[in-house]
CSV table of C-alpha atoms in Angstrom, one decimal:
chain,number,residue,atom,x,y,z
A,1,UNK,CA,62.7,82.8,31.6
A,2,UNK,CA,65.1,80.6,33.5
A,3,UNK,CA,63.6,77.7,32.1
A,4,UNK,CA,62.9,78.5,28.2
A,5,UNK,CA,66.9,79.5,28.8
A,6,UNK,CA,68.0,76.3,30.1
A,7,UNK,CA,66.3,74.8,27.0
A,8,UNK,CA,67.6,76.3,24.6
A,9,UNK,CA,71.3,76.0,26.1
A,10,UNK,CA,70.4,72.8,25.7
A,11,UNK,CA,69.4,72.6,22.4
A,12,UNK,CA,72.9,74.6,21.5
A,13,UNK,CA,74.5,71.6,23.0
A,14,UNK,CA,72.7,69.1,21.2
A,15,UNK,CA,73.2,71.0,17.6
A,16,UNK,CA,76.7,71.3,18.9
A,17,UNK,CA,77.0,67.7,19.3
A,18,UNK,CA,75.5,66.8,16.2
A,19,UNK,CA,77.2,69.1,14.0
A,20,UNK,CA,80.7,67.5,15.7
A,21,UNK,CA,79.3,63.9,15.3
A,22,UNK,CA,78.0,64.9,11.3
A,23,UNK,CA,82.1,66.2,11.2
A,24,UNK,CA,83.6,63.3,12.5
A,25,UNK,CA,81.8,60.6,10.5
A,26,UNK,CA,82.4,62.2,7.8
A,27,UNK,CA,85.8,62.3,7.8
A,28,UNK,CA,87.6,58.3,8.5
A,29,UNK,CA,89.4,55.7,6.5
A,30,UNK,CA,91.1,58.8,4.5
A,31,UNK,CA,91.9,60.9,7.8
A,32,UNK,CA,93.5,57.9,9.7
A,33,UNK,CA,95.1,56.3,7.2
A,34,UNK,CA,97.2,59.8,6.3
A,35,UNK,CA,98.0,60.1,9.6
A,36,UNK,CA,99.1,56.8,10.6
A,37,UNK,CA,101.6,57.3,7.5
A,38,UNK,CA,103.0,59.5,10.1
A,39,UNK,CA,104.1,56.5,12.0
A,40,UNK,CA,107.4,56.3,14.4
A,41,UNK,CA,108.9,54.8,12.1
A,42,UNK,CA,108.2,57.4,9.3
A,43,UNK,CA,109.2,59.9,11.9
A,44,UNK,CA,112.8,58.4,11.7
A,45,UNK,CA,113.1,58.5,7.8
A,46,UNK,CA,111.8,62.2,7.6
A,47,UNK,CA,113.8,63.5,10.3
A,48,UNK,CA,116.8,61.2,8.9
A,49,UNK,CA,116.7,63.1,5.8
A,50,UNK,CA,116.2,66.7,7.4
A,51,UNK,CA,119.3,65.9,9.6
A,52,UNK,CA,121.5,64.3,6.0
A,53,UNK,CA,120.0,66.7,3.9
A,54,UNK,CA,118.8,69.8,5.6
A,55,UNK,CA,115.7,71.3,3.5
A,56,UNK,CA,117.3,69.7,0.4
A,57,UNK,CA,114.8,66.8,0.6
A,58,UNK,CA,111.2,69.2,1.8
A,59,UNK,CA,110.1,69.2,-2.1
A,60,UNK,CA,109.6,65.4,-1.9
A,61,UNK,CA,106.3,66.1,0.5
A,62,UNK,CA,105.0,68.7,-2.4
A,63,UNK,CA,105.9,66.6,-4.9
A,64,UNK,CA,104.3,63.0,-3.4
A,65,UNK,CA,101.2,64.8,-2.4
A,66,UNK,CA,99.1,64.8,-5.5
A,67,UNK,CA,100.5,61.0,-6.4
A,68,UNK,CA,99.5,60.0,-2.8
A,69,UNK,CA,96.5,61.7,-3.1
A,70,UNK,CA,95.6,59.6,-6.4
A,71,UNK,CA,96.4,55.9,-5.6
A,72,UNK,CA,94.5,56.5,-2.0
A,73,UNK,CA,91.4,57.9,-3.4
A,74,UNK,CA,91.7,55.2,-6.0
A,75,UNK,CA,92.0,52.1,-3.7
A,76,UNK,CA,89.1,53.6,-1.3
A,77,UNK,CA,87.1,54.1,-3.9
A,78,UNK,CA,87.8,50.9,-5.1
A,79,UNK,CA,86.6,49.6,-1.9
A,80,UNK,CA,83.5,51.8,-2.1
A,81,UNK,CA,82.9,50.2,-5.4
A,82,UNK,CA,83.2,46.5,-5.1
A,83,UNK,CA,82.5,46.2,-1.2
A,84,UNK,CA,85.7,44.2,-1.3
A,85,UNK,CA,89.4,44.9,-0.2
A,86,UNK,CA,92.5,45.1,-2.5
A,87,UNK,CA,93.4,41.5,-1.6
A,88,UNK,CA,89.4,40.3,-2.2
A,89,UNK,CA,89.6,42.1,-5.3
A,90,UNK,CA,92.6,40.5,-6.7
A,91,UNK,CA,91.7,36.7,-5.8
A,92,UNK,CA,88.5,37.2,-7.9
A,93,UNK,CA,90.2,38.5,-10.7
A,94,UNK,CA,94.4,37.7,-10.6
A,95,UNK,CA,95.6,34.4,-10.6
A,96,UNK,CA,96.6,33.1,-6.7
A,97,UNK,CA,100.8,33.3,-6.8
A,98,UNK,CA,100.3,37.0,-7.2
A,99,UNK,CA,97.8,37.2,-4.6
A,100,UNK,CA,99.8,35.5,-2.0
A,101,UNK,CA,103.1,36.9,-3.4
A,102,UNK,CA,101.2,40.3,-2.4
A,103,UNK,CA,100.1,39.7,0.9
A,104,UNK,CA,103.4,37.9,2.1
A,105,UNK,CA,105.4,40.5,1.3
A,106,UNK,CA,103.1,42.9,3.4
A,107,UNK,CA,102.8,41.2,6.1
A,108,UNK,CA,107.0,41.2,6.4
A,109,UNK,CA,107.2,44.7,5.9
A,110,UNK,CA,104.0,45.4,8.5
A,111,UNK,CA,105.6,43.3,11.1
A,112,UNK,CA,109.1,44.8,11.0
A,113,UNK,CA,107.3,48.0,10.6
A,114,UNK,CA,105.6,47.3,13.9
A,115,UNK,CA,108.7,46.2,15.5
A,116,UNK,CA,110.5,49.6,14.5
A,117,UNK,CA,107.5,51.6,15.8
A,118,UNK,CA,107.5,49.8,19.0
A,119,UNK,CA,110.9,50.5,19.4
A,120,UNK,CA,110.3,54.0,18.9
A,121,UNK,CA,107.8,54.5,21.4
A,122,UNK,CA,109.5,52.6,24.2
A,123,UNK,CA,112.7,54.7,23.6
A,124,UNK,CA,110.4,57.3,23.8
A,125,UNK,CA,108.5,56.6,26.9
A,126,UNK,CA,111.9,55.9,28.5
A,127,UNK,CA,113.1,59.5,27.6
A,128,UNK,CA,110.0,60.8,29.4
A,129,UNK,CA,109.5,59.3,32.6
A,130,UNK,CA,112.5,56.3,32.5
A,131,UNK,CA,112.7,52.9,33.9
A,132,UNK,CA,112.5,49.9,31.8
A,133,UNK,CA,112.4,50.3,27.9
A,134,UNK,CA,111.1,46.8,27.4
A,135,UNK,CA,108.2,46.6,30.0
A,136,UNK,CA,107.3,49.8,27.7
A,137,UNK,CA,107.4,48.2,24.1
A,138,UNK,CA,105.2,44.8,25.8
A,139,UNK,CA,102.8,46.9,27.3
A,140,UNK,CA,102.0,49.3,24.4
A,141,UNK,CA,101.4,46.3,22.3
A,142,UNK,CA,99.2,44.9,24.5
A,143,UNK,CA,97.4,48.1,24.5
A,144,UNK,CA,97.0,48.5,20.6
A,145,UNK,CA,96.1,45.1,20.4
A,146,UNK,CA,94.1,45.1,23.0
A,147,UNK,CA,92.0,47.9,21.9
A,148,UNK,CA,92.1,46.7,18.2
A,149,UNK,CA,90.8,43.3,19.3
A,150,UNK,CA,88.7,44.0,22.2
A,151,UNK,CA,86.5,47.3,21.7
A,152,UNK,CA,83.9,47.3,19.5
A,153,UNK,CA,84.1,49.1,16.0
A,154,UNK,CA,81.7,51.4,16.2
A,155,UNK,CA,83.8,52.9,20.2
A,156,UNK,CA,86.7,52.3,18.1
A,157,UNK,CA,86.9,54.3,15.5
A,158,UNK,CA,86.0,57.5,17.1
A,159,UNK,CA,89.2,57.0,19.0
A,160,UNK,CA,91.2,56.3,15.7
A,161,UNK,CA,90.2,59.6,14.4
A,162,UNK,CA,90.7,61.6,17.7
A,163,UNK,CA,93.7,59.5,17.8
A,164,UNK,CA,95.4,62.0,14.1
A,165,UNK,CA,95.3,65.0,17.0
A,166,UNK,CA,98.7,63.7,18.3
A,167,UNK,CA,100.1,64.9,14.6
A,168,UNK,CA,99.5,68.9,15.9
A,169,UNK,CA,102.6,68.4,18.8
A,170,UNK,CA,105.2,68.5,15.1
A,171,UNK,CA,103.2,71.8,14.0
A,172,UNK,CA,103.7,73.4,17.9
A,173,UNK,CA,107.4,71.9,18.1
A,174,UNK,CA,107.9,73.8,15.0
A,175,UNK,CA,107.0,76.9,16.2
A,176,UNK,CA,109.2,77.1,19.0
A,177,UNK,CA,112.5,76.2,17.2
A,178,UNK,CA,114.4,78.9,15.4
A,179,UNK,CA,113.4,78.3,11.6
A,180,UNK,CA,114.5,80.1,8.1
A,181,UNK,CA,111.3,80.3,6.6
A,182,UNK,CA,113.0,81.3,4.0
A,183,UNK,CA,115.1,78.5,3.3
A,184,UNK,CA,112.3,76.3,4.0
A,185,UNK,CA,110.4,77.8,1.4
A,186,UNK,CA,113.4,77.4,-0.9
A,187,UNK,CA,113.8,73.8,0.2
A,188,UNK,CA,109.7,72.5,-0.9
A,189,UNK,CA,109.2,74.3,-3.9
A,190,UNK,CA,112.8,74.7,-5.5
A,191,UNK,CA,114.0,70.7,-6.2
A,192,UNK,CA,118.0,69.5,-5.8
A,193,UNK,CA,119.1,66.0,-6.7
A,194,UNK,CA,122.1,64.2,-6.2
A,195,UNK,CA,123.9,61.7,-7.9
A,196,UNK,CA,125.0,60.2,-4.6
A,197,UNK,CA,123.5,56.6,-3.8
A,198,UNK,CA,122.6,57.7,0.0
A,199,UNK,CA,120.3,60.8,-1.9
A,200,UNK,CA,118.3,58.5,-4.1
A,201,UNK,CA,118.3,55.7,-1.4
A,202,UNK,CA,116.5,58.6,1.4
A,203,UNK,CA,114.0,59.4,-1.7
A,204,UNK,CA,112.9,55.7,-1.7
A,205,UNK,CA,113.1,55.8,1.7
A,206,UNK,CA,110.4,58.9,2.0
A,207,UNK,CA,108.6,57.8,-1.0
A,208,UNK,CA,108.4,54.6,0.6
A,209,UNK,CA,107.5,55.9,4.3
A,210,UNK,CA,104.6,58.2,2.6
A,211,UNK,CA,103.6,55.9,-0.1
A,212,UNK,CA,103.2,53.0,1.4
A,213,UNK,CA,101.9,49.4,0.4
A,214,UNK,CA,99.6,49.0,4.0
A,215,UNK,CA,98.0,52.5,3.2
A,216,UNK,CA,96.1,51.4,0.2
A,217,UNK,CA,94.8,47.9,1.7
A,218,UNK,CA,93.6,49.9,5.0
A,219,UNK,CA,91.5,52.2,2.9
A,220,UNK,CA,90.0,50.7,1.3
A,221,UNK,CA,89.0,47.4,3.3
A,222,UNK,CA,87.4,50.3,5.9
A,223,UNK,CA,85.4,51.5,3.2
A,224,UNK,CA,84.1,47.8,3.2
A,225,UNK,CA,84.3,48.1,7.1
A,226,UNK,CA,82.0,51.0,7.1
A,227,UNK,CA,79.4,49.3,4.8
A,228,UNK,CA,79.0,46.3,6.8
A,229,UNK,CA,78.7,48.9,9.9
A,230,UNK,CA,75.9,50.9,8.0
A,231,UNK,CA,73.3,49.2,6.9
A,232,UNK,CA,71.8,51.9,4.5
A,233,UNK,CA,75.5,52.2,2.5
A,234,UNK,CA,75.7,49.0,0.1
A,235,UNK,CA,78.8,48.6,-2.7
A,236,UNK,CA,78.3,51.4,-5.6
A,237,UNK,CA,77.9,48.7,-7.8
A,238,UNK,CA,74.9,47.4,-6.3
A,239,UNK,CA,73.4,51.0,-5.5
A,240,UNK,CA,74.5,52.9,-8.0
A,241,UNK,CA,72.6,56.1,-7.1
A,242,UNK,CA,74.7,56.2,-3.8
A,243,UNK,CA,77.6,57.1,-6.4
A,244,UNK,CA,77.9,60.9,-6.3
A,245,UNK,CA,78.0,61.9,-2.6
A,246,UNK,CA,79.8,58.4,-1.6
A,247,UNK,CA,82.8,59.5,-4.2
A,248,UNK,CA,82.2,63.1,-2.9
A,249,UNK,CA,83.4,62.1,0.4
A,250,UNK,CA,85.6,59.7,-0.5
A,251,UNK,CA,87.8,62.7,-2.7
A,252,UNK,CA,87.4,65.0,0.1
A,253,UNK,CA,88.3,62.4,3.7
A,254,UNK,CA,91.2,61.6,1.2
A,255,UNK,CA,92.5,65.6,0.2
A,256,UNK,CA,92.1,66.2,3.8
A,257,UNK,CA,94.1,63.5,5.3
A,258,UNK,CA,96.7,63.5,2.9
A,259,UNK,CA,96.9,67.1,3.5
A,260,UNK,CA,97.5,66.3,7.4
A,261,UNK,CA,100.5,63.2,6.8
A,262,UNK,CA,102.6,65.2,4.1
A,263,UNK,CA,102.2,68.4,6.1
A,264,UNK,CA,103.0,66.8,9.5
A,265,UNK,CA,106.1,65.3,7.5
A,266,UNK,CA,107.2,68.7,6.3
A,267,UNK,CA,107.3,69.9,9.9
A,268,UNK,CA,109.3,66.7,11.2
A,269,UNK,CA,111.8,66.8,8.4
A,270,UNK,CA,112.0,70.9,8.8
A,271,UNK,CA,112.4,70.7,12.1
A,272,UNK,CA,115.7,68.3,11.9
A,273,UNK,CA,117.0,70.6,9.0
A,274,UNK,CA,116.8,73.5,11.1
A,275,UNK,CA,118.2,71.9,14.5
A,276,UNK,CA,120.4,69.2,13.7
A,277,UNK,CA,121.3,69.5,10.2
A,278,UNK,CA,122.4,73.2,11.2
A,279,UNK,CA,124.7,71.7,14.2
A,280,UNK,CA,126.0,69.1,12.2
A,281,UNK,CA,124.8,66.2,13.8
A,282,UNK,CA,123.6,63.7,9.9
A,283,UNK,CA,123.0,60.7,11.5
A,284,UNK,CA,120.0,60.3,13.3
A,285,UNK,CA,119.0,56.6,13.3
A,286,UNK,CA,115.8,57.3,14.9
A,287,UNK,CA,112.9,59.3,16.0
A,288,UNK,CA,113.9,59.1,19.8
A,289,UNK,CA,117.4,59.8,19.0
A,290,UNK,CA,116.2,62.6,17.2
A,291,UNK,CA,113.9,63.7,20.1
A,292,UNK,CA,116.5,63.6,22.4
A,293,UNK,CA,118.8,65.5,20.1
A,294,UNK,CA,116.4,68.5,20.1
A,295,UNK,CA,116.7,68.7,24.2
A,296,UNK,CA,120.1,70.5,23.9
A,297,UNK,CA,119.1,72.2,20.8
A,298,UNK,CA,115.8,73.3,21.6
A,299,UNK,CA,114.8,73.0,24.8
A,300,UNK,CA,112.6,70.6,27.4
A,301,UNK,CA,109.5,71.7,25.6
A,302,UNK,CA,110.1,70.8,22.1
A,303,UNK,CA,111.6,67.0,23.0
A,304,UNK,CA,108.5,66.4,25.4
A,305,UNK,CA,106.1,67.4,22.1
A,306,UNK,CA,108.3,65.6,19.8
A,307,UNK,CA,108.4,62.4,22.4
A,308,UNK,CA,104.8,62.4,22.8
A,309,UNK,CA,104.1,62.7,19.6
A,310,UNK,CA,105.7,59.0,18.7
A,311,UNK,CA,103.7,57.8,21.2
A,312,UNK,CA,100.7,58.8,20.0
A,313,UNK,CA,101.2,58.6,16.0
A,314,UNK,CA,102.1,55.0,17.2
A,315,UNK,CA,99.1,54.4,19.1
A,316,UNK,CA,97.5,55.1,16.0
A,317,UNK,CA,99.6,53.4,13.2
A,318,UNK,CA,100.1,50.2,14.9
A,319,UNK,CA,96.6,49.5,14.6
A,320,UNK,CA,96.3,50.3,11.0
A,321,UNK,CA,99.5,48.3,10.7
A,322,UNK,CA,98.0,44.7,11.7
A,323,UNK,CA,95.1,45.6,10.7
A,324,UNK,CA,96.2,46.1,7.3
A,325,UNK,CA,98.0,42.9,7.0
A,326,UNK,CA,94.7,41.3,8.7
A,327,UNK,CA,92.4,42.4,6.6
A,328,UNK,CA,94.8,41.1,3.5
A,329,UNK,CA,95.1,38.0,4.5
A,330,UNK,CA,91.3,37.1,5.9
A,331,UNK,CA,90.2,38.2,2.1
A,332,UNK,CA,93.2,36.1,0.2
A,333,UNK,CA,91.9,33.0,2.9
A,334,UNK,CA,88.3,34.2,2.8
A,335,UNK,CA,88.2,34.4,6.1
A,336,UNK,CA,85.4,36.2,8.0
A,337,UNK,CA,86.3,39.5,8.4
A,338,UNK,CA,85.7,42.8,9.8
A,339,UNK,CA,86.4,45.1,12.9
A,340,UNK,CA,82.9,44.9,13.4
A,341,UNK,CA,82.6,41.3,14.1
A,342,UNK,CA,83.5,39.9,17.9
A,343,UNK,CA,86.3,37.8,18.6
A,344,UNK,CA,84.7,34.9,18.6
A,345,UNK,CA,83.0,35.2,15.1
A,346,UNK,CA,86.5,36.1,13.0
A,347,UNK,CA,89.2,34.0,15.4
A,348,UNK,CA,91.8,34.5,12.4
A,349,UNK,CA,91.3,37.5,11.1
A,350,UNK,CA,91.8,38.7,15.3
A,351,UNK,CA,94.4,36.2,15.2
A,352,UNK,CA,96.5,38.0,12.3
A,353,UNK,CA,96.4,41.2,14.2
A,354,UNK,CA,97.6,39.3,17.2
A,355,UNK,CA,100.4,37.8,15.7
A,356,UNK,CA,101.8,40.9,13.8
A,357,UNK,CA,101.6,42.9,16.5
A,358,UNK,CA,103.6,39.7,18.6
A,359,UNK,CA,105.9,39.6,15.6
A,360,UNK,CA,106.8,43.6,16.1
A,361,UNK,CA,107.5,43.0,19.8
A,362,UNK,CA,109.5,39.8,19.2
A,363,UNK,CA,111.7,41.8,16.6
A,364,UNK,CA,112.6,44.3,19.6
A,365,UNK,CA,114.7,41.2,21.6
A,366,UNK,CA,115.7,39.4,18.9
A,367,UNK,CA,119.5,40.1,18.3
A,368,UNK,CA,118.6,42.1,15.3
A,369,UNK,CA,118.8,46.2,14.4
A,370,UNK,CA,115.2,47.0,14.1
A,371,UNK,CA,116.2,50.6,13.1
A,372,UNK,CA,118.0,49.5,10.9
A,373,UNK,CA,115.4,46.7,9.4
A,374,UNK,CA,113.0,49.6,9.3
A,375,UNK,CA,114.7,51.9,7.0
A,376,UNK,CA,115.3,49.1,4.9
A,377,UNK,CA,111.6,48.2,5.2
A,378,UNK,CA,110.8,51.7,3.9
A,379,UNK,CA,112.9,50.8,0.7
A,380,UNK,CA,111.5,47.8,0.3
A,381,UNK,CA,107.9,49.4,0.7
A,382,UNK,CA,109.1,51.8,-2.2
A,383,UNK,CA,110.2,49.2,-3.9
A,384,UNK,CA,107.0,47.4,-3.5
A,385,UNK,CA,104.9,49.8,-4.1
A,386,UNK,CA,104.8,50.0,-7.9
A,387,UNK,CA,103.8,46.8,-8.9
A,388,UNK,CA,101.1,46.8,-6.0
A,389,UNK,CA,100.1,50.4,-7.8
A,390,UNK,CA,100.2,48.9,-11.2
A,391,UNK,CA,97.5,46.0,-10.0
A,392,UNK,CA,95.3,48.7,-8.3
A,393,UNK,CA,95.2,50.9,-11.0
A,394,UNK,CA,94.6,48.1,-13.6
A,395,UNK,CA,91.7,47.2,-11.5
A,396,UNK,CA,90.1,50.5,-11.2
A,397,UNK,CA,89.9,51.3,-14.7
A,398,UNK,CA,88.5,47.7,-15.9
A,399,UNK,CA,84.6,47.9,-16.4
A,400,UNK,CA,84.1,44.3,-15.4
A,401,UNK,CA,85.6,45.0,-11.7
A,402,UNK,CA,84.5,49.0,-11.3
A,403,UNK,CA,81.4,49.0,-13.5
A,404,UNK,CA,80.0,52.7,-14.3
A,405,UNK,CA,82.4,53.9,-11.3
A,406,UNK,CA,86.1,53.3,-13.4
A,407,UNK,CA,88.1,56.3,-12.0
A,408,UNK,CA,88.3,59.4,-14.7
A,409,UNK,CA,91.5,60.3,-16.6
A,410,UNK,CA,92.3,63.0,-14.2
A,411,UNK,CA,93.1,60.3,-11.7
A,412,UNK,CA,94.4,57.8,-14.0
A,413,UNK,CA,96.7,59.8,-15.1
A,414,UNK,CA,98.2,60.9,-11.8
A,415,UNK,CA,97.7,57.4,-10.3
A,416,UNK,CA,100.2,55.9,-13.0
A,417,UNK,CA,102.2,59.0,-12.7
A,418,UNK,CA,102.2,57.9,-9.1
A,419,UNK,CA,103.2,54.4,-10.2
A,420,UNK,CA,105.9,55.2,-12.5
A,421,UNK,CA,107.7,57.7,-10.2
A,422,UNK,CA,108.2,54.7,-7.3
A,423,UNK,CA,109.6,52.5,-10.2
A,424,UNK,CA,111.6,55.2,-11.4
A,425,UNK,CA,112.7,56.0,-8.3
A,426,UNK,CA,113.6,52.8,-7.1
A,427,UNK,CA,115.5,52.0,-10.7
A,428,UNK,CA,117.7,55.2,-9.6
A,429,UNK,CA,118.4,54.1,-6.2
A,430,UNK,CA,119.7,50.8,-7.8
A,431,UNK,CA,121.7,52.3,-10.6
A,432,UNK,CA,123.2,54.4,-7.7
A,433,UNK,CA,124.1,52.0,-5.9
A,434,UNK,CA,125.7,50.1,-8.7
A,435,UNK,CA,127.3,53.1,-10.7
């Protein structure tokens, strides 16, 4: 009896560590590229806007979360589809000006990106234990570098995903503040606008922050990653009949994770509306200033969560931020490529990620505002964004690129609504700004 018991608790924990492996690799490129959108950086724009705004700006997240949805599910699948990454795809079929044109300008707005996020998490680190902010900001470079660089692909990834559970501290800090549900509701599904240049440039801004340019090349260059990691996926184009459940998961690893980032940035941005919006403190700069303004406002417990949350969405976004830019450039060079390959067998693509990351920390003692370089990086990702959108939508409807798999009018349709909102958006924040 002992021993047919000890056998089948056994077995339990084998199904049960099978079922969470099956639930884990099914879920990836789509999970962490949502929720390194939640990046410290992005934590600074949405709890910017909750602290100018209050819940006035909470509809954006409703709003951007079918257009988001769209253009990622259209540049993995595009991936999927052509076992190539946006830059690959676009120097076989674009001529080279607008490839480089493309991948220069992300690589700018990755590093500074970087550099802002680094910021964040040493400010952050320093609220939480002190000492020395810039021993910090070195030495968690070195670690996302380190791991990005150093640890294989197949330990690595794993740790990405487990990596997104960082996003739940904004869902606890929310639930210990004092919150008008009520107004909260009011503030996502009833719009305002503004006139005001400030209003339309905080909508780029958060456009830009959850729509953002290094998002669509991440996606879908690991949906290439994953099909030189598995050997039985190939391109769609060249095994058709992997089509349906391949797409399947694509739609779903996207709904999920998009689900996570614009939900995660509801709670940020609700929880600086209902804290410092409400005690009249409009200008947070940053997401440790804004963590440290919830310490008087809402106690010990809800800065630690918010503090350790930028360190941990960091953790996760740097990566995906030189890696990005990597992964753009080794295609546009044709490079060897891949997370999957060692060091030694993809020197510049490693090298990229080295360098960007280097860039980030340089930016931080430079005598430059990286705070401020980053919300301007967020408009400039907004602004971005829509011709970058335009060529990936062009793409994924042409038969010579996508074959049988163009993307359906259902997501054409919301993928240039996607595109025509961050132009429109961006026109407005001009005009604002000019009128």
């Amino acid at each position: 009896m002992v021993l047919h018991d000890a056998r089948r608790n056994r077995a339990t924990r084998l199904h049960k560590f099978h079922l969470h492996k099956r639930i884990l690799s099914a879920f990836g490129p789509g999970l962490i590229a949502g929720a390194s959108d939640d990046d410290p950086s992005g934590i600074g724009t949405y709890s910017q806007a909750g602290a100018q705004f209050g819940f006035g700006m909470c509809w954006t997240m409703l709003f951007s979360y079918p257009l988001m949805v769209a253009i990622q599910e259209t540049s993995a699948r595009l991936g999927r589809t052509t076992g190539h990454g946006i830059a690959g795809t676009i120097r076989a079929h674009y001529p080279g000006w607008l490839l480089y044109s493309v991948v220069a300008l992300l690589f700018v707005a990755n590093t500074i990106n970087i550099g802002a996020d680094l910021s964040a998490m040493g400010d952050a680190v320093q609220q939480l234990i002190g000492g020395p902010r810039a021993l910090y900001v070195v030495l968690l470079a070195a670690i996302c570098a380190g791991l990005e660089i150093f640890v294989a692909y197949g330990r690595y990834a794993p740790f990405l995903k487990w990596m997104t559970l960082s996003l739940f501290a904004y869902f606890v800090t929310l639930m210990v503040i004092k919150l008008d549900w009520l107004e909260l509701a009011r503030g996502v599904f009833v719009p305002s606008f503004s006139s005001d240049s400030e209003f339309w440039t905080t909508v780029v801004a958060v456009l830009g922050t959850t729509i953002s340019p290094y998002l669509f090349f991440w996606q879908a260059a690991q949906e290439c990653e994953d099909i030189r990691a598995d050997p039985q996926r190939q391109a769609l184009r060249k095994a058709p009949r992997q089509g349906a459940s391949a797409i399947d998961r694509i739609r779903a690893d996207t709904y999920i994770g998009m689900a996570v980032s614009n939900l995660v940035a509801l709670a940020i941005m609700a929880t600086a509306a209902a804290t410092l919006y409400a005690e009249g403190m409009h200008e947070i700069r940053t997401s440790a200033e804004a963590a440290a303004a919830l310490k008087p406002l809402a106690g010990d417990f809800a800065f630690a969560l918010f503090a350790l949350g930028i360190v941990g969405t960091g953790m996760l976004a740097i990566p995906v931020l030189a890696g990005s830019t990597a992964y753009a450039l080794a295609e546009a060079r044709k490079w060897p490529i891949g997370l999957a390959k060692q060091p030694q067998h993809a020197r510049a693509f490693y090298g990229t990620i080295a360098i960007a990351t280097m860039g980030g920390v340089l930016l931080n003692f430079l005598p430059v505002d990286p705070i401020r370089a980053l919300f301007l990086s967020a408009v400039v990702n907004g602004i971005v964004a829509a011709p970058v959108m335009a060529i990936i939508m062009l793409m994924a409807t042409r038969r010579r690129i996508m074959g049988r798999f163009v993307i359906g009018r259902g997501l054409q349709m919301f993928g240039w609504t996607a595109t025509v909102v961050m132009a429109t958006a961006s026109a407005g924040m001009v005009l604002a700004a000019v009128l």
